[in-house]
Coordinates of C-alpha atoms in Angstrom, one line a residue:
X1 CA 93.0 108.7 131.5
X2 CA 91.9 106.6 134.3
X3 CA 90.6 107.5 137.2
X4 CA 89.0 105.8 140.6
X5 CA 85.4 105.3 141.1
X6 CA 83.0 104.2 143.5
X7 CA 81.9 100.7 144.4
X8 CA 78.6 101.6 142.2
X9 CA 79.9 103.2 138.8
X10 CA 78.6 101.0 136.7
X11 CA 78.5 102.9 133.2
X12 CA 81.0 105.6 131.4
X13 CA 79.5 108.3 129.3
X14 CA 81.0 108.9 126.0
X15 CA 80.2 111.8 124.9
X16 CA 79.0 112.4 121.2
X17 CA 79.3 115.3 118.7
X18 CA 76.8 115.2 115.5
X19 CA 78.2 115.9 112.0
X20 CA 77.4 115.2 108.5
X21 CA 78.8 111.7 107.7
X22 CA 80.8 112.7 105.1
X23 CA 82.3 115.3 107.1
X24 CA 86.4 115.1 107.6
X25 CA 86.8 115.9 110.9
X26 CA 91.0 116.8 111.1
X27 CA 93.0 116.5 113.7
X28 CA 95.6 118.8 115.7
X29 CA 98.7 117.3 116.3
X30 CA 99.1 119.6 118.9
X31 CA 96.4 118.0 121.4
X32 CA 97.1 114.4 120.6
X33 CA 100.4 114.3 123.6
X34 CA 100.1 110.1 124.0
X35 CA 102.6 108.6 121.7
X36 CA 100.9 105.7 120.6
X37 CA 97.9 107.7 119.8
X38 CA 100.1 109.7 117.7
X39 CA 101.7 106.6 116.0
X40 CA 97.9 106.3 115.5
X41 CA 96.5 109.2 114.1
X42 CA 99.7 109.7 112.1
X43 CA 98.7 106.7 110.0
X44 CA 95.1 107.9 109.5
X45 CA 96.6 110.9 108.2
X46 CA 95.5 113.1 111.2
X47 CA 91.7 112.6 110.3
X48 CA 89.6 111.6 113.2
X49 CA 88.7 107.3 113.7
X50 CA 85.4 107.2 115.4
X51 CA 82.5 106.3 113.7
X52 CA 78.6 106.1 115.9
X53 CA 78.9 102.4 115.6
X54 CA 82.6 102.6 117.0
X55 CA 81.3 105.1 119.9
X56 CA 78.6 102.6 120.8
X57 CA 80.5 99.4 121.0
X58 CA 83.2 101.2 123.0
X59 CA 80.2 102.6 125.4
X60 CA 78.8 99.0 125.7
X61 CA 81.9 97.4 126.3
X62 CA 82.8 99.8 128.7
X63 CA 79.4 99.4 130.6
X64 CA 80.2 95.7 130.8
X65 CA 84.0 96.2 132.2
X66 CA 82.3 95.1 135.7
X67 CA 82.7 91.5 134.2
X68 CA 86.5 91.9 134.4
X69 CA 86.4 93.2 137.8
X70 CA 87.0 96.9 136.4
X71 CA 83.5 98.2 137.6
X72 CA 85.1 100.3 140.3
X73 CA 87.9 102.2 137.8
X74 CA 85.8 105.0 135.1
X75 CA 87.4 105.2 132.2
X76 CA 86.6 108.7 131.2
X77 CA 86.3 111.1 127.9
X78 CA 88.8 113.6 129.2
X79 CA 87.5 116.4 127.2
X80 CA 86.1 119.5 128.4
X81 CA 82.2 120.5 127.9
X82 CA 81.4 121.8 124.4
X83 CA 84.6 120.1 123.0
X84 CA 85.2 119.8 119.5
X85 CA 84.2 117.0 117.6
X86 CA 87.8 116.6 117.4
X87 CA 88.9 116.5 120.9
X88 CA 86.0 114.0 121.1
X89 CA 87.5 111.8 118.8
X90 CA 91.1 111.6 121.0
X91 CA 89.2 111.4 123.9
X92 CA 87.6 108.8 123.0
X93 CA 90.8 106.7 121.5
X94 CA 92.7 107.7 125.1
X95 CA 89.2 105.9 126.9
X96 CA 89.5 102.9 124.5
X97 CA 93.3 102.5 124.8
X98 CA 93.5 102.7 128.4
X99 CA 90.6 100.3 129.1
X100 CA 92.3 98.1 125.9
X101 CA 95.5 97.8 127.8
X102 CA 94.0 97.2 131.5
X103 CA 92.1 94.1 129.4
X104 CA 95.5 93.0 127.4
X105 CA 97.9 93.5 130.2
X106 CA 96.3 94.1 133.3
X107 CA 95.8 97.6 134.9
X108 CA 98.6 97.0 137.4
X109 CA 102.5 96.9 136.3
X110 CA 103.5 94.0 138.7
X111 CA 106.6 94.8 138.2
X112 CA 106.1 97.7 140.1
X113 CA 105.0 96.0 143.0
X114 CA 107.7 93.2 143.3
X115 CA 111.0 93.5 143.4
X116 CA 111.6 90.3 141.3
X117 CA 108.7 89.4 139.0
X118 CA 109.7 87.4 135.7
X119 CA 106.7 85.3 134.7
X120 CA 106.4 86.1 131.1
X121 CA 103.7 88.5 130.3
X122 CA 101.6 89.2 127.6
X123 CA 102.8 91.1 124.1
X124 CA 100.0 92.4 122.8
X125 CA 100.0 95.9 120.8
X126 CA 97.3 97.5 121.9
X127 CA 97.4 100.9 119.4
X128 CA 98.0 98.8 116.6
X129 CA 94.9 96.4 117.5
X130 CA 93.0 99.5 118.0
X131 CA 93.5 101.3 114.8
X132 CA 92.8 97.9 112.8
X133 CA 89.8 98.0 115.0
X134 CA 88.2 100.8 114.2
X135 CA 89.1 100.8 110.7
X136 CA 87.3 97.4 110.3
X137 CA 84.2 98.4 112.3
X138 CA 85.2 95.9 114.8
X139 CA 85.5 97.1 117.7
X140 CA 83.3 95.4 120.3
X141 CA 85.1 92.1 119.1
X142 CA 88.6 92.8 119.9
X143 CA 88.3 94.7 122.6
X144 CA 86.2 90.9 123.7
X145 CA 89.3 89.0 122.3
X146 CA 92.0 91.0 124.8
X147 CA 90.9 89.3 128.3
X148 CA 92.2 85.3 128.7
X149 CA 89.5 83.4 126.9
X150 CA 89.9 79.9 129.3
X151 CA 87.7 78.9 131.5
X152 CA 89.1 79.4 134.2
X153 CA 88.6 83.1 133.9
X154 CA 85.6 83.0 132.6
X155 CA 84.7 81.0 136.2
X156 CA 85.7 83.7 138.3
X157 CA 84.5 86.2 136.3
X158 CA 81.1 85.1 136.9
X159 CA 81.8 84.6 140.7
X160 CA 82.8 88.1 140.9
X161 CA 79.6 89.6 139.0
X162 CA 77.3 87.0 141.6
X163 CA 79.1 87.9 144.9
X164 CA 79.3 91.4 143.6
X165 CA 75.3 91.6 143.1
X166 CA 75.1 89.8 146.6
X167 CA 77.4 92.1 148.3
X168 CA 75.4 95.0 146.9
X169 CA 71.7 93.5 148.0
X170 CA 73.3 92.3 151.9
X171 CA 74.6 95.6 153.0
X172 CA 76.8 96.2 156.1
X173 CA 77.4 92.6 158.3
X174 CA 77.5 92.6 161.7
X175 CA 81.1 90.3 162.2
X176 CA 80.8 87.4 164.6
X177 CA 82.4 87.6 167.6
X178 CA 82.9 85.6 170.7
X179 CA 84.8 82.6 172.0
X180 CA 85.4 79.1 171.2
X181 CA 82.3 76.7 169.9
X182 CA 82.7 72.7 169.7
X183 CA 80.1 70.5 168.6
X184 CA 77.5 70.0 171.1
X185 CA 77.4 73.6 172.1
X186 CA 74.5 75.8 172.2
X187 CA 75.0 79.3 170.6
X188 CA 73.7 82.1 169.2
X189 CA 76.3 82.6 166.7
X190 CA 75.5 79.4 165.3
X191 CA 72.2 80.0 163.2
X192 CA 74.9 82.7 161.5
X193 CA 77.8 80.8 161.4
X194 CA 75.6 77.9 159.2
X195 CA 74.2 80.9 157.1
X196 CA 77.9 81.7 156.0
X197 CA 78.7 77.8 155.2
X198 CA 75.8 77.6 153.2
X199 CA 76.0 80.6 151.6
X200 CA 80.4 80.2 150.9
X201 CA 78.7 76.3 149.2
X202 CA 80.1 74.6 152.2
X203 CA 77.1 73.0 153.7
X204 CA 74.6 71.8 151.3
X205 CA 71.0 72.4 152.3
X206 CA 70.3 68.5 152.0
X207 CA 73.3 68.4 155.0
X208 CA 71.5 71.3 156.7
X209 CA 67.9 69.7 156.7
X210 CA 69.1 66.3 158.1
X211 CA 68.8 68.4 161.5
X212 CA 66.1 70.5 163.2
X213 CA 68.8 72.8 164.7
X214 CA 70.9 73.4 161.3
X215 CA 66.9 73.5 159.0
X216 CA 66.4 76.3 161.3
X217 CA 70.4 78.2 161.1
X218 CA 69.7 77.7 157.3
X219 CA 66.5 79.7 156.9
X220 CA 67.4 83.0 158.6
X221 CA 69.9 84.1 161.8
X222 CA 68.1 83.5 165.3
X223 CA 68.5 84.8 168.8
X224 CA 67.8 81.5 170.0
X225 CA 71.0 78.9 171.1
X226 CA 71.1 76.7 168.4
X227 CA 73.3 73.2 168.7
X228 CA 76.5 73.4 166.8
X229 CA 76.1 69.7 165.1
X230 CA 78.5 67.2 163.7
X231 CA 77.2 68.5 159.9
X232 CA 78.1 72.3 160.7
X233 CA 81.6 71.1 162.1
X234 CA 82.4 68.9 159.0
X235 CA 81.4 71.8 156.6
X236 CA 83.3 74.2 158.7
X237 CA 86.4 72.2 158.1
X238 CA 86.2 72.3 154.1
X239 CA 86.6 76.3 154.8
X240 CA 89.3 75.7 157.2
X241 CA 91.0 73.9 154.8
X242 CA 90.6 75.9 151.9
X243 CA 92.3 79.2 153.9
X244 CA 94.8 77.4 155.4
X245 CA 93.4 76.7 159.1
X246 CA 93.5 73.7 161.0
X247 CA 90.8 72.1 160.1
X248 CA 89.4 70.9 163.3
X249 CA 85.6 72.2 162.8
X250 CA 86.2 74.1 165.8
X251 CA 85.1 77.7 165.9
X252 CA 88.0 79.8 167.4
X253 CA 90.0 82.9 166.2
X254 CA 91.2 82.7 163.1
X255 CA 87.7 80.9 162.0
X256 CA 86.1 83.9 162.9
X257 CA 88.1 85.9 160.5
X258 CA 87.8 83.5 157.3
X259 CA 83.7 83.6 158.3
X260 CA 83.6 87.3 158.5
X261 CA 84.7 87.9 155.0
X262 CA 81.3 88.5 153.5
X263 CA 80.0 88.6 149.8
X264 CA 82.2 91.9 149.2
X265 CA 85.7 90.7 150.5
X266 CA 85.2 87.4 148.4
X267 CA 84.1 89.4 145.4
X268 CA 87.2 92.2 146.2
X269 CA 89.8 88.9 146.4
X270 CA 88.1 88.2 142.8
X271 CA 88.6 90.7 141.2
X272 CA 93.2 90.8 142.1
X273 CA 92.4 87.3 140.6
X274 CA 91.3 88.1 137.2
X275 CA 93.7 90.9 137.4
X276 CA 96.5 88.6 138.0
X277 CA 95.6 86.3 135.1
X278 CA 95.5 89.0 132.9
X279 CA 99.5 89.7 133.9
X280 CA 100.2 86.0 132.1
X281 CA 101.1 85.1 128.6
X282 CA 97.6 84.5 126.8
X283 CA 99.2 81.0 125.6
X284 CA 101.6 79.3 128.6
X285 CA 104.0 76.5 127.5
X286 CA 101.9 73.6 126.5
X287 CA 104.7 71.4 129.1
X288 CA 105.5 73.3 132.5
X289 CA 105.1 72.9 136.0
X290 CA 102.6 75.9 138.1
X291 CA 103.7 76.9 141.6
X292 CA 100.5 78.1 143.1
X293 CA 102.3 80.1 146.0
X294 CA 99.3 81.4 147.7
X295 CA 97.7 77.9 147.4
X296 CA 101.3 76.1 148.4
X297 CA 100.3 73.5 145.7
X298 CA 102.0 72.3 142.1
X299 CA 100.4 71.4 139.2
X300 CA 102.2 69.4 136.6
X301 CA 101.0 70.1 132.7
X302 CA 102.3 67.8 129.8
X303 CA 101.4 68.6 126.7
X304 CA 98.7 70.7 127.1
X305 CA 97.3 68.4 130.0
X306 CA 97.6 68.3 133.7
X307 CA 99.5 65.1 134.5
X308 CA 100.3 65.8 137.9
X309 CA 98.9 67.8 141.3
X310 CA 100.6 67.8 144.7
X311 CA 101.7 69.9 147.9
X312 CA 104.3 72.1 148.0
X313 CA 106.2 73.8 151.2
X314 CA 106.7 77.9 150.1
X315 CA 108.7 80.9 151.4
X316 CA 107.2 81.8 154.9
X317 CA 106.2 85.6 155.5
X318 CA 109.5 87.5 155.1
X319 CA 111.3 85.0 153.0
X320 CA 108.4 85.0 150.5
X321 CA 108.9 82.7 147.2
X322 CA 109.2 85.2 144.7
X323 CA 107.2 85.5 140.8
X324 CA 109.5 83.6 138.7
X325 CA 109.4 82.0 135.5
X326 CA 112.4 79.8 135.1
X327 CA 112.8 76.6 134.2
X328 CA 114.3 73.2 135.3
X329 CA 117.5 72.4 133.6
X330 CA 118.6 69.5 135.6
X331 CA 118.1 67.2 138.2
X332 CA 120.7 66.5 141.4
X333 CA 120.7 63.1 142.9
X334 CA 121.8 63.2 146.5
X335 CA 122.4 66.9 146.7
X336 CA 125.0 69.0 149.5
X337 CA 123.1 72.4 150.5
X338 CA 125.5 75.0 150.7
X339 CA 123.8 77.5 152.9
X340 CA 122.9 81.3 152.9
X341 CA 124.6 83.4 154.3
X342 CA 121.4 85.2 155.1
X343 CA 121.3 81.6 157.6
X344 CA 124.6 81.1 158.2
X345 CA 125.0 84.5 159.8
X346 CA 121.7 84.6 161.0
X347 CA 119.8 81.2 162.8
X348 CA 122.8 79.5 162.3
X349 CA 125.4 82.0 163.7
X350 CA 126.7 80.4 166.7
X351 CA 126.6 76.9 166.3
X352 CA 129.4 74.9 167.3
X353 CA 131.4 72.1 165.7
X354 CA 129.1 69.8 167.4
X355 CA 126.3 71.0 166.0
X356 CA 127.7 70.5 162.6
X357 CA 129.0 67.4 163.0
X358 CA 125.4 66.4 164.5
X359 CA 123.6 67.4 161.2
X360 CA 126.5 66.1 158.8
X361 CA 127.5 69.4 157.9
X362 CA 130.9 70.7 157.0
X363 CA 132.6 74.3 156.7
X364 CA 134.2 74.5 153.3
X365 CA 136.2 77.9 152.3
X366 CA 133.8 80.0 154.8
X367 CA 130.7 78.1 153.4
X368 CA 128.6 76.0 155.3
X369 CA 127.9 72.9 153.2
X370 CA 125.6 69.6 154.1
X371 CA 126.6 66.5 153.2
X372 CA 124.7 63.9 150.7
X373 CA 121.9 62.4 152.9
X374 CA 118.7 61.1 153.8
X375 CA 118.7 64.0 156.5
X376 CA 119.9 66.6 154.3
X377 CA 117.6 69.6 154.5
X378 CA 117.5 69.0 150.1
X379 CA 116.2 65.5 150.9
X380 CA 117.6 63.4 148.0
X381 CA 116.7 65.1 144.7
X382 CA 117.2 68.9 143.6
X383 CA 115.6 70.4 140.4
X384 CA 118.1 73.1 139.5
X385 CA 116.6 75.9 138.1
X386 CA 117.9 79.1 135.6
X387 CA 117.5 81.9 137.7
X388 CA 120.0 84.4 140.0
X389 CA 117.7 84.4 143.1
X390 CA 118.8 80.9 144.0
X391 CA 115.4 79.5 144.0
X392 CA 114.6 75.8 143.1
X393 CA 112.3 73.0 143.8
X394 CA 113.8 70.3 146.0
X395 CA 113.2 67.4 148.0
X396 CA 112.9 67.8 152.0
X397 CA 114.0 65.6 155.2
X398 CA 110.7 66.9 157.3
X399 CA 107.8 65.6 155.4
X400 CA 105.7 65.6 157.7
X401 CA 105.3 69.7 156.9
X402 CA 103.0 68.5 154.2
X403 CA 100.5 67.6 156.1
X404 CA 99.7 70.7 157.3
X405 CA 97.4 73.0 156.4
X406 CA 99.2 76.0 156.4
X407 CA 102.6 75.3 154.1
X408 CA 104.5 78.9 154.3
X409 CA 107.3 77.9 155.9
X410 CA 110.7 78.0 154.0
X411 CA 113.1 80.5 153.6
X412 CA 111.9 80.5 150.3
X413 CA 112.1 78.0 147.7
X414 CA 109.6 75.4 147.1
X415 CA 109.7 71.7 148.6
X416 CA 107.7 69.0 146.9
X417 CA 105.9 66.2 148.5
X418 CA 107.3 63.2 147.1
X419 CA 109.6 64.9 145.6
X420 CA 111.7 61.7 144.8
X421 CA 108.4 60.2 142.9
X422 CA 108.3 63.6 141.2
X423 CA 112.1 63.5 139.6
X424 CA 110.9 59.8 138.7
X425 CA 107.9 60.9 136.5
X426 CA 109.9 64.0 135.2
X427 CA 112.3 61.6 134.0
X428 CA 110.3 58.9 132.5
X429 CA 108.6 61.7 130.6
X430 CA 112.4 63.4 129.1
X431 CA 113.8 60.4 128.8
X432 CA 116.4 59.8 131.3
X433 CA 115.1 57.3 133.5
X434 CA 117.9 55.0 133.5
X435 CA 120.7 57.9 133.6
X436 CA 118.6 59.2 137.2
X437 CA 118.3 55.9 138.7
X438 CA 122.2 55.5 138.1
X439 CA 122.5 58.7 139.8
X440 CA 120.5 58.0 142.8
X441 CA 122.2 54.6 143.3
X442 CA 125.3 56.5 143.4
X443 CA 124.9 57.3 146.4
X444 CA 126.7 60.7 145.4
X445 CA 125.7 64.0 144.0
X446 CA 125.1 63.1 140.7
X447 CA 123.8 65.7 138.0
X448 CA 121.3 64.8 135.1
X449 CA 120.6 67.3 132.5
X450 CA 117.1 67.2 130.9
X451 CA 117.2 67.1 127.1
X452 CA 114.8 69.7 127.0
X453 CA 113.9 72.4 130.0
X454 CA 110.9 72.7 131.4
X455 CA 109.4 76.0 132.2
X456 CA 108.0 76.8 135.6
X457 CA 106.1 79.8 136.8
X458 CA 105.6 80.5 140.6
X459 CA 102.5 82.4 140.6
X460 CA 100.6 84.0 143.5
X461 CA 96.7 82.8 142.9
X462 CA 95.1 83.1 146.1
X463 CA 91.8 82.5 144.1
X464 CA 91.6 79.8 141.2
X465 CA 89.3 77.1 139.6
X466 CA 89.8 74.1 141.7
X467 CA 89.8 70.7 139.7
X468 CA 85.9 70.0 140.4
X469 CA 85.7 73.3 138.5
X470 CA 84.5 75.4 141.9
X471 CA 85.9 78.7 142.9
X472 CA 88.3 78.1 145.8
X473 CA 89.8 80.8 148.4
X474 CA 92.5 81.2 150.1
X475 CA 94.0 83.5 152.6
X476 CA 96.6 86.2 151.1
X477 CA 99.8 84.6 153.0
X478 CA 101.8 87.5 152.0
X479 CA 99.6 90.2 152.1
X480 CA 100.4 91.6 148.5
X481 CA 96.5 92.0 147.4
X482 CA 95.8 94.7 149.0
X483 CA 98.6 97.2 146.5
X484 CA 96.6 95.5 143.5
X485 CA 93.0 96.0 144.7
X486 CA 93.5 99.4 145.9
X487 CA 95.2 100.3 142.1
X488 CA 91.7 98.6 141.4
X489 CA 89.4 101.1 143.2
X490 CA 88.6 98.8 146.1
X491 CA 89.0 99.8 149.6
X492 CA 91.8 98.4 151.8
X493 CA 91.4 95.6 153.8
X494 CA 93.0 93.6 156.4
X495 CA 92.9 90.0 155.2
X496 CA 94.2 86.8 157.3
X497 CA 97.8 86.2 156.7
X498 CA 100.3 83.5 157.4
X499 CA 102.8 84.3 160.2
X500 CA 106.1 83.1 160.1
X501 CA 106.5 80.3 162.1
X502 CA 110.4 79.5 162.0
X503 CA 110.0 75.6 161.6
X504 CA 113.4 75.4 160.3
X505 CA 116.5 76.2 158.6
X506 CA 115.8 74.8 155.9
X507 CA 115.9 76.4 152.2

């Protein structure tokens, strides 16, 4: 049984009966009401499993579940005082099963938090990997084995114990408030503002020495007006950047909020992220293309290696891009976009015949439908994907949307910069170069099936391993940490968010 802790429970207590060793200890069926535990004690022939050395590696491993971002859940012995050494023993296989399938699978169904959420998950029996377990006396090395085993993992997991230990030792922060700063200004929120750079590993403390007003921010907060230099700005706009903030290295607004995240919100945004890597298959397709929603960014793997990174444009607050794994069947050259009703009756309800002649668009059995074109809101490639949402990658006729900051701004499915360079290398690599070229000289919509599909996931990561191997944050753009953290014990908390800024009607 699990239950919620506080930010310090650090340990579980399993509680221990002493017997003979070569005492049977037998079990009632009658107390034993979990299913899998009694698939489990039905094998052992309703004789108790726990050994001391089984008891002690589960006590350990528990004590060390803060590595997985699981310090703040207890995983407790639900047995009353003076139990038997038999209710002990299912106490103890409910602890180890529970904290076994948060590891495996992740604590948090997020199925039950999305109403579409296909990305394959893991299959992993956890009572059967528990009774072979403790039968082999090897418990502390599957329970080790469950978790992903990549790096990237193992990278935030370590942020998350460092900015958890630093959280604990800083205590309460007084937020910075205030108005605008530019460089050249003198002000007191500046000694604090470079403390937070250098402490998020924005500004280097070779940058910070190079002047006498940013030496002296870097050493400890001060009353006294300091200059906001070129070097602060510059750093400032690496955060900016990173959360999805025009990165102008002024200090206005929405600044403020990224800088008053301390230690504990970064650690807190951690800890969804290792939760949300333990939702995925332990082993993804060694070829697939990675929608970083969160991140509005694509990474292309091939054979086990990533070939290709770029920028993508993703659903806007409202028309969110949804968690789907589904994969690319075929490409469309010079694509019509039939659109949405959800559009046609909404943005688009009372355009006129000039308006659709304007933007080469037709009306086709009650169906708005774009024509082939350089100014179709496809652009001039579509990757068709298997799914019934009607979500796909595509092409776009405003690129210049990649070159801001802050990409949430579709309806919902995913446009990729360069998204014509994109089908290129995509072809090359399946084999269908000359039947794609064809089909864009065509000058018509032209379909090209891929010989073999390729799988894509659309995943929500607004934490990851960037490719210099550092930790990088982003904002939460659709607001959907907040369910898994507070499922994780944390507190909730009101994170920046995009807002839906209604740049088009495009898909």
């Amino acid at each position: 049984m699990l239950s919620t802790g506080t930010a310090q429970a650090q340990t579980a207590t399993i509680g221990t009966v002493a017997r003979p060793a070569d005492t049977v200890v037998a079990i009632d069926q009658r107390d034993v009401t979990n299913p899998g535990l009694r698939t489990l004690y039905a094998k052992s022939k309703w004789r108790a499993l726990w050994s001391a050395d089984s008891t002690a590696a589960l006590e350990s491993a528990l004590a060390d579940r803060g590595r997985h971002g699981l310090d703040r859940l207890t995983f407790e012995i639900a047995a009353s005082p003076g139990a038997s050494a038999a209710a002990m023993d299912v106490a103890r296989s409910q602890a180890a099963l529970d904290y076994a399938e948060a590891l495996a699978n992740g604590r948090v169904d997020p199925a039950s938090l999305h109403e579409v959420y296909t990305v394959p998950r893991p299959k992993t029996d956890v009572v059967a990997g528990l009774g072979g377990a403790l039968a082999t006396g090897r418990l502390d090395e599957w329970l080790q084995s469950l978790a992903p085993q990549d790096a990237e993992y193992r990278t935030l997991s370590d942020a998350y114990v460092r900015l958890s230990r630093a959280a604990a030792a800083a205590g309460p922060v007084s937020p910075i408030a205030g108005g605008l700063i530019r460089v050249g200004d003198r002000d007191a929120r500046v000694a604090v503002i470079a403390d937070q750079l250098m402490e998020s590993g924005y500004l280097p403390a070779t940058t910070a020495a190079t002047s006498a007003d940013a030496a002296q921010a870097s050493v400890s907060p001060s009353p006294q007006p300091l200059i906001y230099t070129q070097a602060l700005a510059d750093a400032l706009k690496g955060l900016q950047k990173d959360y999805g903030i025009a990165a102008d290295g002024v200090v206005g607004p929405e600044t403020l909020k990224v800088l008053n995240l301390g230690a504990g919100d970064r650690a807190r945004a951690l800890a969804v992220a290792l939760e949300r890597r333990r939702w995925l298959a332990r082993t993804p397709p060694a070829t697939r293309i990675d929608v970083n929603t969160a991140a509005a960014q694509l990474r292309y793997y091939r054979n086990g290696t990533m070939a290709d990174e770029r920028k993508v444009v993703v659903g806007e607050p409202g028309h969110e891009t949804p968690a789907l794994g589904s994969p690319i069947f075929r490409l469309v050259a010079n694509p019509t976009w039939t659109v949405p009703k959800s559009i046609q009756n909404g943005e688009m309800a009372n355009v006129d015949d000039a308006y659709l002649q304007a933007h080469n668009m037709v009306l086709r059995d009650g169906w708005i439908v774009q024509q082939p074109g350089p100014d179709n809101a496809l652009g001039l490639v579509k990757f068709d994907m298997a799914n019934d949402q009607a979500i796909y990658l595509h092409d776009t006729s405003a690129p210049a949307l990649f070159d801001r900051s802050q990409r949430h701004l579709s309806h919902g499915c995913v446009r990729v910069e360069d998204a014509l360079g994109f089908a290129q290398m995509l072809a090359d690599d399946e084999g269908v170069a000359d039947a794609w070229q064809a089909a864009q000289a065509s000058g018509e919509t032209t379909f090209v099936p891929l010989p073999n599909r390729i799988p894509v996931r659309l995943l929500y990561h607004n934490v990851y391993v960037g490719e210099d191997g550092t930790v990088a944050f982003r904002t939460d753009p659709y607001g959907w940490n907040d369910a898994v953290a507070e499922q994780l014990g944390f507190a909730k908390a009101s994170a920046r968010r995009a807002e839906a800024l209604a740049i088009d009607v495009g898909p």
